[in-house]
C-alpha cells in the first residue's frame, strides 16, 4: 500500500497541477484596444468593481503605437469602463462587459463619448448592446433633454431661485425619468437573456439610487445559481444594507464623531423635533453645498420643536478641516457630524449626493432625497394641517 502511494503521488500531483493550469488558461482574458487620434501621452485606465474572482494584471496603461493590452483572470462576466486621460482631456466610456478569451475593441477619439462599444469576442457584451441598450431609447431621449435644461441652470449665477428650479428638475428626474431605466432592467431580466448583465446593472443602480421595491423584484427573478456567484452575493448584501433606509424603516443607530472629534452614537427613535432632515454631504460636493443656503432658510422658518436638521459628512480625515471651514463659512447652526470615509453611511444610503432622509419623531423614514423646495412645501402643508 505504501509503495502504491509513492508511485501514484507524483502522477496525482502532475494531474492536479495540469488541471489547475487548464482552469487558469480557460479563465484567461486579453483585451486589445486599437485607438485612433489619441495623443501619445494618453493613459488608459481600466475601471471596475473589485471582486475576488477577477484579477487584472494592471489597471493603468500608456498607449503604445495606438494600442493597449489588458490581461488577467476572469471567472464570470465582468462589468467595466475605460477611462482615457491626458493633460487635455479626461473621458470615460459607458458600461461594457468583459468575457474570457481574446477580445478586441476599436475606439476613435472623434467619437469618444460616454458610450458603450462593440467588443469582438465578448458574447455577453453583444447581448448588452443588442438586447438591453435598445430598451433605454425613451430614457436616453428624456435624459438628454433633462441634462440640457439642468446645464442651462448651472451656467447661470447662483441663488435660491435657481436652486429651487434645479431642485424641481432633479425631482422630475427621480419621479418620471429614472423609473424608465429601472423598468428597462426589469423587462430585460424577465426575458432571461443574461442574468450576469442583470446582476451587474442592478448592483450599479442600487448603489446609485438606494433601495427600491423594483430592485427587490428584479433580484428575485434571477436564478439562484447566479446569485451564488460573487456578484450575486454582493448584490444581495447591498440590497439588504440599503433596505435599512427604505421609506417606512426606522433609521439605524449611527456611530459618528462630532465637530470636536469626539465619538458618539446617535439614535433617532426618540426625537424632540416632529421632523428631522438627515442631510448627507462631503466637502467637495458642490451640489451639496449649494443646498445649504436653501436649507438655512427652511431651518429658520420653523421652531426646533417642529423641525430641525442634522448634517453628516462622509469626508476622510484629510478633508474634515475643509468641511469644518465650509460649515463656518456657511454659518450653519444645526448639528454637524462626521462618518469618516463614509464607512457606515455609504452602506445604507448608496453613493449619490446630495442625499438625505426625512424622519419623524420616532425615527421612521417618511421621505428620501427630498429636494429643499419640496421639503418646504411638505413642512408648510403639515403645519397647516396641524392647526
GROMACS .gro file of C-alpha atoms in nm:
model
  387
    1UNK     CA    1   0.000   0.000   0.000
    2UNK     CA    2   0.283   0.241   0.084
    3UNK     CA    3   0.457   0.160  -0.248
    4UNK     CA    4   0.135   0.241  -0.439
    5UNK     CA    5   0.113   0.579  -0.270
    6UNK     CA    6   0.476   0.656  -0.353
    7UNK     CA    7   0.429   0.557  -0.718
    8UNK     CA    8   0.096   0.738  -0.767
    9UNK     CA    9   0.175   1.056  -0.573
   10UNK     CA   10   0.386   1.218  -0.849
   11UNK     CA   11   0.117   1.129  -1.103
   12UNK     CA   12  -0.153   1.272  -0.880
   13UNK     CA   13   0.046   1.592  -0.824
   14UNK     CA   14   0.104   1.627  -1.200
   15UNK     CA   15  -0.268   1.580  -1.272
   16UNK     CA   16  -0.365   1.840  -1.013
   17UNK     CA   17  -0.115   2.090  -1.148
   18UNK     CA   18  -0.221   2.022  -1.506
   19UNK     CA   19  -0.587   2.063  -1.413
   20UNK     CA   20  -0.510   2.390  -1.237
   21UNK     CA   21  -0.318   2.513  -1.543
   22UNK     CA   22  -0.608   2.426  -1.773
   23UNK     CA   23  -0.850   2.613  -1.546
   24UNK     CA   24  -0.624   2.916  -1.546
   25UNK     CA   25  -0.598   2.908  -1.925
   26UNK     CA   26  -0.975   2.876  -1.953
   27UNK     CA   27  -1.021   3.184  -1.733
   28UNK     CA   28  -0.756   3.396  -1.905
   29UNK     CA   29  -0.861   3.708  -2.089
   30UNK     CA   30  -0.685   3.957  -2.310
   31UNK     CA   31  -0.844   4.284  -2.419
   32UNK     CA   32  -0.663   4.451  -2.709
   33UNK     CA   33  -0.758   4.808  -2.792
   34UNK     CA   34  -0.693   4.986  -3.121
   35UNK     CA   35  -0.709   5.364  -3.096
   36UNK     CA   36  -0.728   5.643  -3.349
   37UNK     CA   37  -0.650   6.009  -3.290
   38UNK     CA   38  -0.525   5.981  -2.931
   39UNK     CA   39  -0.211   6.173  -2.820
   40UNK     CA   40   0.086   5.960  -2.719
   41UNK     CA   41   0.069   6.076  -2.356
   42UNK     CA   42  -0.280   5.929  -2.310
   43UNK     CA   43  -0.326   5.683  -2.029
   44UNK     CA   44  -0.592   5.411  -2.045
   45UNK     CA   45  -0.746   5.326  -1.708
   46UNK     CA   46  -0.948   5.007  -1.661
   47UNK     CA   47  -1.222   5.097  -1.410
   48UNK     CA   48  -1.415   4.812  -1.249
   49UNK     CA   49  -1.586   4.696  -0.928
   50UNK     CA   50  -1.326   4.489  -0.745
   51UNK     CA   51  -1.432   4.129  -0.676
   52UNK     CA   52  -1.221   3.830  -0.571
   53UNK     CA   53  -1.295   3.632  -0.888
   54UNK     CA   54  -1.143   3.895  -1.118
   55UNK     CA   55  -0.767   3.956  -1.137
   56UNK     CA   56  -0.626   4.234  -1.355
   57UNK     CA   57  -0.251   4.239  -1.421
   58UNK     CA   58  -0.255   4.620  -1.423
   59UNK     CA   59  -0.536   4.873  -1.445
   60UNK     CA   60  -0.337   5.164  -1.594
   61UNK     CA   61  -0.155   5.154  -1.928
   62UNK     CA   62   0.020   5.402  -2.154
   63UNK     CA   63  -0.083   5.367  -2.517
   64UNK     CA   64   0.188   5.233  -2.747
   65UNK     CA   65   0.158   5.258  -3.125
   66UNK     CA   66  -0.211   5.344  -3.077
   67UNK     CA   67  -0.279   5.016  -2.897
   68UNK     CA   68  -0.317   4.882  -2.544
   69UNK     CA   69  -0.345   4.533  -2.394
   70UNK     CA   70  -0.516   4.445  -2.066
   71UNK     CA   71  -0.474   4.089  -1.938
   72UNK     CA   72  -0.579   3.888  -1.636
   73UNK     CA   73  -0.804   3.615  -1.500
   74UNK     CA   74  -1.183   3.615  -1.504
   75UNK     CA   75  -1.437   3.357  -1.382
   76UNK     CA   76  -1.765   3.527  -1.471
   77UNK     CA   77  -1.853   3.821  -1.699
   78UNK     CA   78  -1.713   4.146  -1.562
   79UNK     CA   79  -1.861   4.494  -1.590
   80UNK     CA   80  -1.604   4.765  -1.662
   81UNK     CA   81  -1.540   5.109  -1.810
   82UNK     CA   82  -1.237   5.256  -1.987
   83UNK     CA   83  -1.111   5.599  -1.892
   84UNK     CA   84  -0.885   5.793  -2.129
   85UNK     CA   85  -0.681   6.065  -1.963
   86UNK     CA   86  -0.406   6.312  -2.051
   87UNK     CA   87  -0.322   6.679  -1.996
   88UNK     CA   88  -0.603   6.793  -2.230
   89UNK     CA   89  -0.899   6.569  -2.153
   90UNK     CA   90  -1.040   6.300  -1.928
   91UNK     CA   91  -1.323   6.092  -2.073
   92UNK     CA   92  -1.481   5.768  -1.956
   93UNK     CA   93  -1.686   5.520  -2.157
   94UNK     CA   94  -2.020   5.379  -2.052
   95UNK     CA   95  -2.053   5.028  -1.912
   96UNK     CA   96  -1.917   4.735  -2.111
   97UNK     CA   97  -1.876   4.365  -2.034
   98UNK     CA   98  -1.563   4.155  -2.048
   99UNK     CA   99  -1.564   3.779  -2.105
  100UNK     CA  100  -1.300   3.505  -2.111
  101UNK     CA  101  -1.064   3.464  -2.406
  102UNK     CA  102  -0.921   3.716  -2.652
  103UNK     CA  103  -1.129   4.026  -2.717
  104UNK     CA  104  -1.074   4.338  -2.927
  105UNK     CA  105  -1.212   4.691  -2.920
  106UNK     CA  106  -1.161   4.988  -3.153
  107UNK     CA  107  -1.215   5.348  -3.038
  108UNK     CA  108  -1.184   5.669  -3.239
  109UNK     CA  109  -1.120   5.987  -3.038
  110UNK     CA  110  -1.365   6.178  -3.261
  111UNK     CA  111  -1.646   5.952  -3.142
  112UNK     CA  112  -1.527   5.921  -2.784
  113UNK     CA  113  -1.828   5.986  -2.563
  114UNK     CA  114  -1.985   5.840  -2.254
  115UNK     CA  115  -2.078   5.542  -2.469
  116UNK     CA  116  -2.059   5.164  -2.496
  117UNK     CA  117  -1.859   4.993  -2.768
  118UNK     CA  118  -1.864   4.668  -2.961
  119UNK     CA  119  -1.611   4.419  -2.824
  120UNK     CA  120  -1.518   4.148  -3.071
  121UNK     CA  121  -1.506   3.820  -2.878
  122UNK     CA  122  -1.735   3.913  -2.588
  123UNK     CA  123  -2.072   3.741  -2.627
  124UNK     CA  124  -2.206   3.895  -2.306
  125UNK     CA  125  -2.120   4.247  -2.425
  126UNK     CA  126  -2.300   4.169  -2.750
  127UNK     CA  127  -2.612   4.074  -2.550
  128UNK     CA  128  -2.581   4.400  -2.361
  129UNK     CA  129  -2.558   4.607  -2.680
  130UNK     CA  130  -2.829   4.421  -2.872
  131UNK     CA  131  -3.079   4.328  -2.602
  132UNK     CA  132  -3.052   4.583  -2.321
  133UNK     CA  133  -2.944   4.921  -2.461
  134UNK     CA  134  -3.236   4.940  -2.710
  135UNK     CA  135  -3.471   4.927  -2.408
  136UNK     CA  136  -3.324   5.259  -2.291
  137UNK     CA  137  -3.425   5.453  -2.603
  138UNK     CA  138  -3.703   5.653  -2.434
  139UNK     CA  139  -3.496   5.706  -2.120
  140UNK     CA  140  -3.194   5.827  -2.319
  141UNK     CA  141  -3.403   6.081  -2.510
  142UNK     CA  142  -3.568   6.226  -2.198
  143UNK     CA  143  -3.244   6.219  -2.001
  144UNK     CA  144  -3.060   6.405  -2.278
  145UNK     CA  145  -3.319   6.685  -2.277
  146UNK     CA  146  -3.323   6.693  -1.898
  147UNK     CA  147  -2.943   6.730  -1.885
  148UNK     CA  148  -2.957   7.024  -2.129
  149UNK     CA  149  -3.212   7.201  -1.909
  150UNK     CA  150  -3.005   7.134  -1.598
  151UNK     CA  151  -2.686   7.259  -1.763
  152UNK     CA  152  -2.856   7.588  -1.854
  153UNK     CA  153  -2.940   7.640  -1.488
  154UNK     CA  154  -2.586   7.561  -1.376
  155UNK     CA  155  -2.447   7.808  -1.630
  156UNK     CA  156  -2.637   8.090  -1.461
  157UNK     CA  157  -2.548   8.272  -1.140
  158UNK     CA  158  -2.607   8.107  -0.805
  159UNK     CA  159  -2.906   8.190  -0.586
  160UNK     CA  160  -3.204   8.043  -0.405
  161UNK     CA  161  -3.435   8.090  -0.704
  162UNK     CA  162  -3.203   7.891  -0.931
  163UNK     CA  163  -3.153   7.622  -0.667
  164UNK     CA  164  -3.531   7.587  -0.641
  165UNK     CA  165  -3.553   7.538  -1.018
  166UNK     CA  166  -3.272   7.281  -1.008
  167UNK     CA  167  -3.450   7.103  -0.724
  168UNK     CA  168  -3.771   7.082  -0.925
  169UNK     CA  169  -3.577   6.939  -1.221
  170UNK     CA  170  -3.399   6.681  -1.002
  171UNK     CA  171  -3.734   6.574  -0.859
  172UNK     CA  172  -3.872   6.538  -1.211
  173UNK     CA  173  -3.583   6.308  -1.298
  174UNK     CA  174  -3.631   6.091  -0.987
  175UNK     CA  175  -4.009   6.064  -1.030
  176UNK     CA  176  -4.056   6.050  -1.407
  177UNK     CA  177  -3.731   5.971  -1.591
  178UNK     CA  178  -3.522   5.736  -1.377
  179UNK     CA  179  -3.808   5.483  -1.339
  180UNK     CA  180  -3.784   5.422  -1.717
  181UNK     CA  181  -3.432   5.292  -1.663
  182UNK     CA  182  -3.545   5.066  -1.379
  183UNK     CA  183  -3.835   4.935  -1.590
  184UNK     CA  184  -3.594   4.857  -1.875
  185UNK     CA  185  -3.382   4.642  -1.642
  186UNK     CA  186  -3.693   4.464  -1.515
  187UNK     CA  187  -3.808   4.393  -1.871
  188UNK     CA  188  -3.461   4.268  -1.968
  189UNK     CA  189  -3.441   4.039  -1.664
  190UNK     CA  190  -3.785   3.891  -1.740
  191UNK     CA  191  -3.651   3.784  -2.081
  192UNK     CA  192  -3.369   3.591  -1.905
  193UNK     CA  193  -3.120   3.696  -2.173
  194UNK     CA  194  -2.816   3.707  -1.945
  195UNK     CA  195  -2.854   3.710  -1.565
  196UNK     CA  196  -2.497   3.836  -1.515
  197UNK     CA  197  -2.583   4.155  -1.703
  198UNK     CA  198  -2.889   4.198  -1.480
  199UNK     CA  199  -2.682   4.144  -1.166
  200UNK     CA  200  -2.408   4.391  -1.261
  201UNK     CA  201  -2.652   4.662  -1.366
  202UNK     CA  202  -2.868   4.603  -1.060
  203UNK     CA  203  -2.560   4.646  -0.842
  204UNK     CA  204  -2.482   4.981  -1.007
  205UNK     CA  205  -2.842   5.104  -0.994
  206UNK     CA  206  -2.898   5.018  -0.630
  207UNK     CA  207  -2.571   5.182  -0.522
  208UNK     CA  208  -2.660   5.497  -0.713
  209UNK     CA  209  -3.029   5.520  -0.624
  210UNK     CA  210  -3.070   5.339  -0.294
  211UNK     CA  211  -3.320   5.067  -0.215
  212UNK     CA  212  -3.639   5.031  -0.419
  213UNK     CA  213  -3.901   4.758  -0.434
  214UNK     CA  214  -3.844   4.718  -0.809
  215UNK     CA  215  -3.482   4.622  -0.737
  216UNK     CA  216  -3.600   4.355  -0.494
  217UNK     CA  217  -3.837   4.225  -0.765
  218UNK     CA  218  -3.553   4.209  -1.018
  219UNK     CA  219  -3.329   4.028  -0.772
  220UNK     CA  220  -3.598   3.768  -0.704
  221UNK     CA  221  -3.623   3.694  -1.078
  222UNK     CA  222  -3.260   3.590  -1.109
  223UNK     CA  223  -3.194   3.212  -1.083
  224UNK     CA  224  -3.030   3.102  -0.760
  225UNK     CA  225  -2.716   2.959  -0.926
  226UNK     CA  226  -2.626   3.311  -1.045
  227UNK     CA  227  -2.695   3.454  -0.701
  228UNK     CA  228  -2.425   3.221  -0.564
  229UNK     CA  229  -2.160   3.400  -0.772
  230UNK     CA  230  -1.954   3.676  -0.614
  231UNK     CA  231  -2.151   3.949  -0.790
  232UNK     CA  232  -2.475   3.776  -0.689
  233UNK     CA  233  -2.369   3.770  -0.324
  234UNK     CA  234  -2.262   4.135  -0.345
  235UNK     CA  235  -2.599   4.246  -0.486
  236UNK     CA  236  -2.787   4.056  -0.214
  237UNK     CA  237  -2.569   4.215   0.054
  238UNK     CA  238  -2.612   4.566  -0.092
  239UNK     CA  239  -2.987   4.515  -0.124
  240UNK     CA  240  -3.007   4.408   0.241
  241UNK     CA  241  -2.795   4.701   0.367
  242UNK     CA  242  -2.969   4.967   0.157
  243UNK     CA  243  -3.314   4.842   0.255
  244UNK     CA  244  -3.237   4.975   0.605
  245UNK     CA  245  -3.307   5.326   0.474
  246UNK     CA  246  -3.619   5.240   0.275
  247UNK     CA  247  -3.927   5.455   0.335
  248UNK     CA  248  -4.114   5.314   0.636
  249UNK     CA  249  -3.800   5.178   0.806
  250UNK     CA  250  -3.650   5.320   1.125
  251UNK     CA  251  -3.318   5.491   1.067
  252UNK     CA  252  -3.043   5.276   1.227
  253UNK     CA  253  -2.828   5.398   1.514
  254UNK     CA  254  -2.516   5.559   1.367
  255UNK     CA  255  -2.160   5.567   1.504
  256UNK     CA  256  -2.022   5.914   1.430
  257UNK     CA  257  -1.785   6.181   1.559
  258UNK     CA  258  -1.881   6.539   1.641
  259UNK     CA  259  -1.712   6.869   1.548
  260UNK     CA  260  -1.469   6.819   1.838
  261UNK     CA  261  -1.373   6.474   1.707
  262UNK     CA  262  -1.547   6.302   1.997
  263UNK     CA  263  -1.712   5.963   1.916
  264UNK     CA  264  -2.082   5.921   1.977
  265UNK     CA  265  -2.377   5.703   1.885
  266UNK     CA  266  -2.692   5.872   1.762
  267UNK     CA  267  -3.029   5.701   1.789
  268UNK     CA  268  -3.327   5.862   1.620
  269UNK     CA  269  -3.608   5.665   1.785
  270UNK     CA  270  -3.690   5.941   2.038
  271UNK     CA  271  -3.661   6.292   1.898
  272UNK     CA  272  -3.765   6.626   2.041
  273UNK     CA  273  -3.847   6.758   1.691
  274UNK     CA  274  -4.151   6.642   1.496
  275UNK     CA  275  -3.948   6.620   1.174
  276UNK     CA  276  -3.574   6.586   1.124
  277UNK     CA  277  -3.386   6.608   0.795
  278UNK     CA  278  -3.070   6.394   0.799
  279UNK     CA  279  -2.851   6.555   0.534
  280UNK     CA  280  -2.553   6.361   0.393
  281UNK     CA  281  -2.273   6.555   0.224
  282UNK     CA  282  -1.896   6.597   0.176
  283UNK     CA  283  -1.662   6.890   0.127
  284UNK     CA  284  -1.608   6.851  -0.248
  285UNK     CA  285  -1.978   6.801  -0.330
  286UNK     CA  286  -2.068   7.132  -0.493
  287UNK     CA  287  -2.435   7.036  -0.528
  288UNK     CA  288  -2.448   6.958  -0.154
  289UNK     CA  289  -2.301   7.294  -0.058
  290UNK     CA  290  -2.531   7.483  -0.294
  291UNK     CA  291  -2.825   7.348  -0.095
  292UNK     CA  292  -2.703   7.487   0.238
  293UNK     CA  293  -2.842   7.842   0.191
  294UNK     CA  294  -3.183   7.698   0.099
  295UNK     CA  295  -3.173   7.461   0.399
  296UNK     CA  296  -3.074   7.753   0.623
  297UNK     CA  297  -3.379   7.945   0.502
  298UNK     CA  298  -3.606   7.650   0.583
  299UNK     CA  299  -3.436   7.591   0.918
  300UNK     CA  300  -3.506   7.949   1.024
  301UNK     CA  301  -3.876   7.934   0.934
  302UNK     CA  302  -3.970   7.671   1.191
  303UNK     CA  303  -3.920   7.610   1.560
  304UNK     CA  304  -3.683   7.333   1.674
  305UNK     CA  305  -3.981   7.158   1.830
  306UNK     CA  306  -4.131   7.125   1.483
  307UNK     CA  307  -3.828   7.082   1.254
  308UNK     CA  308  -3.451   7.051   1.270
  309UNK     CA  309  -3.158   6.932   1.059
  310UNK     CA  310  -2.857   6.709   1.125
  311UNK     CA  311  -2.582   6.711   0.862
  312UNK     CA  312  -2.345   6.413   0.837
  313UNK     CA  313  -2.025   6.445   0.636
  314UNK     CA  314  -1.856   6.138   0.484
  315UNK     CA  315  -1.521   6.315   0.439
  316UNK     CA  316  -1.191   6.145   0.511
  317UNK     CA  317  -0.956   6.274   0.782
  318UNK     CA  318  -0.767   6.490   0.532
  319UNK     CA  319  -1.081   6.676   0.420
  320UNK     CA  320  -1.250   6.718   0.759
  321UNK     CA  321  -1.078   7.057   0.820
  322UNK     CA  322  -1.211   7.176   0.484
  323UNK     CA  323  -1.560   7.052   0.573
  324UNK     CA  324  -1.542   7.241   0.905
  325UNK     CA  325  -1.435   7.555   0.720
  326UNK     CA  326  -1.736   7.523   0.488
  327UNK     CA  327  -1.965   7.488   0.790
  328UNK     CA  328  -1.812   7.805   0.937
  329UNK     CA  329  -1.835   7.999   0.610
  330UNK     CA  330  -2.197   7.896   0.559
  331UNK     CA  331  -2.277   7.990   0.922
  332UNK     CA  332  -2.462   7.664   0.976
  333UNK     CA  333  -2.633   7.647   1.316
  334UNK     CA  334  -2.765   7.291   1.322
  335UNK     CA  335  -2.559   6.991   1.448
  336UNK     CA  336  -2.278   6.863   1.222
  337UNK     CA  337  -2.137   6.511   1.250
  338UNK     CA  338  -1.878   6.305   1.062
  339UNK     CA  339  -1.874   5.946   0.941
  340UNK     CA  340  -1.507   5.928   0.845
  341UNK     CA  341  -1.470   5.784   0.493
  342UNK     CA  342  -1.842   5.709   0.493
  343UNK     CA  343  -1.777   5.366   0.645
  344UNK     CA  344  -2.126   5.343   0.796
  345UNK     CA  345  -2.330   5.581   0.579
  346UNK     CA  346  -2.240   5.462   0.229
  347UNK     CA  347  -2.358   5.109   0.309
  348UNK     CA  348  -2.710   5.225   0.386
  349UNK     CA  349  -2.767   5.522   0.152
  350UNK     CA  350  -2.565   5.445  -0.164
  351UNK     CA  351  -2.316   5.671  -0.337
  352UNK     CA  352  -2.517   5.954  -0.496
  353UNK     CA  353  -2.507   6.301  -0.345
  354UNK     CA  354  -2.676   6.526  -0.235
  355UNK     CA  355  -2.863   6.268  -0.031
  356UNK     CA  356  -3.095   6.282   0.268
  357UNK     CA  357  -3.372   6.114   0.464
  358UNK     CA  358  -3.661   6.286   0.640
  359UNK     CA  359  -3.768   6.114   0.961
  360UNK     CA  360  -4.046   6.172   1.215
  361UNK     CA  361  -4.014   6.194   1.592
  362UNK     CA  362  -3.990   5.815   1.630
  363UNK     CA  363  -3.713   5.781   1.371
  364UNK     CA  364  -3.934   5.643   1.093
  365UNK     CA  365  -3.821   5.740   0.742
  366UNK     CA  366  -4.104   5.925   0.566
  367UNK     CA  367  -3.914   6.061   0.263
  368UNK     CA  368  -3.580   6.010   0.086
  369UNK     CA  369  -3.370   6.251  -0.117
  370UNK     CA  370  -3.632   6.521  -0.085
  371UNK     CA  371  -3.536   6.846  -0.254
  372UNK     CA  372  -3.539   7.160  -0.033
  373UNK     CA  373  -3.824   7.314  -0.235
  374UNK     CA  374  -4.034   7.000  -0.179
  375UNK     CA  375  -3.929   6.984   0.185
  376UNK     CA  376  -4.053   7.337   0.244
  377UNK     CA  377  -4.387   7.261   0.080
  378UNK     CA  378  -4.422   6.947   0.292
  379UNK     CA  379  -4.347   7.123   0.620
  380UNK     CA  380  -4.583   7.412   0.544
  381UNK     CA  381  -4.863   7.174   0.444
  382UNK     CA  382  -4.823   6.961   0.757
  383UNK     CA  383  -4.809   7.274   0.973
  384UNK     CA  384  -5.138   7.392   0.825
  385UNK     CA  385  -5.299   7.053   0.875
  386UNK     CA  386  -5.198   7.060   1.244
  387UNK     CA  387  -5.378   7.390   1.307
   0.00000   0.00000   0.00000
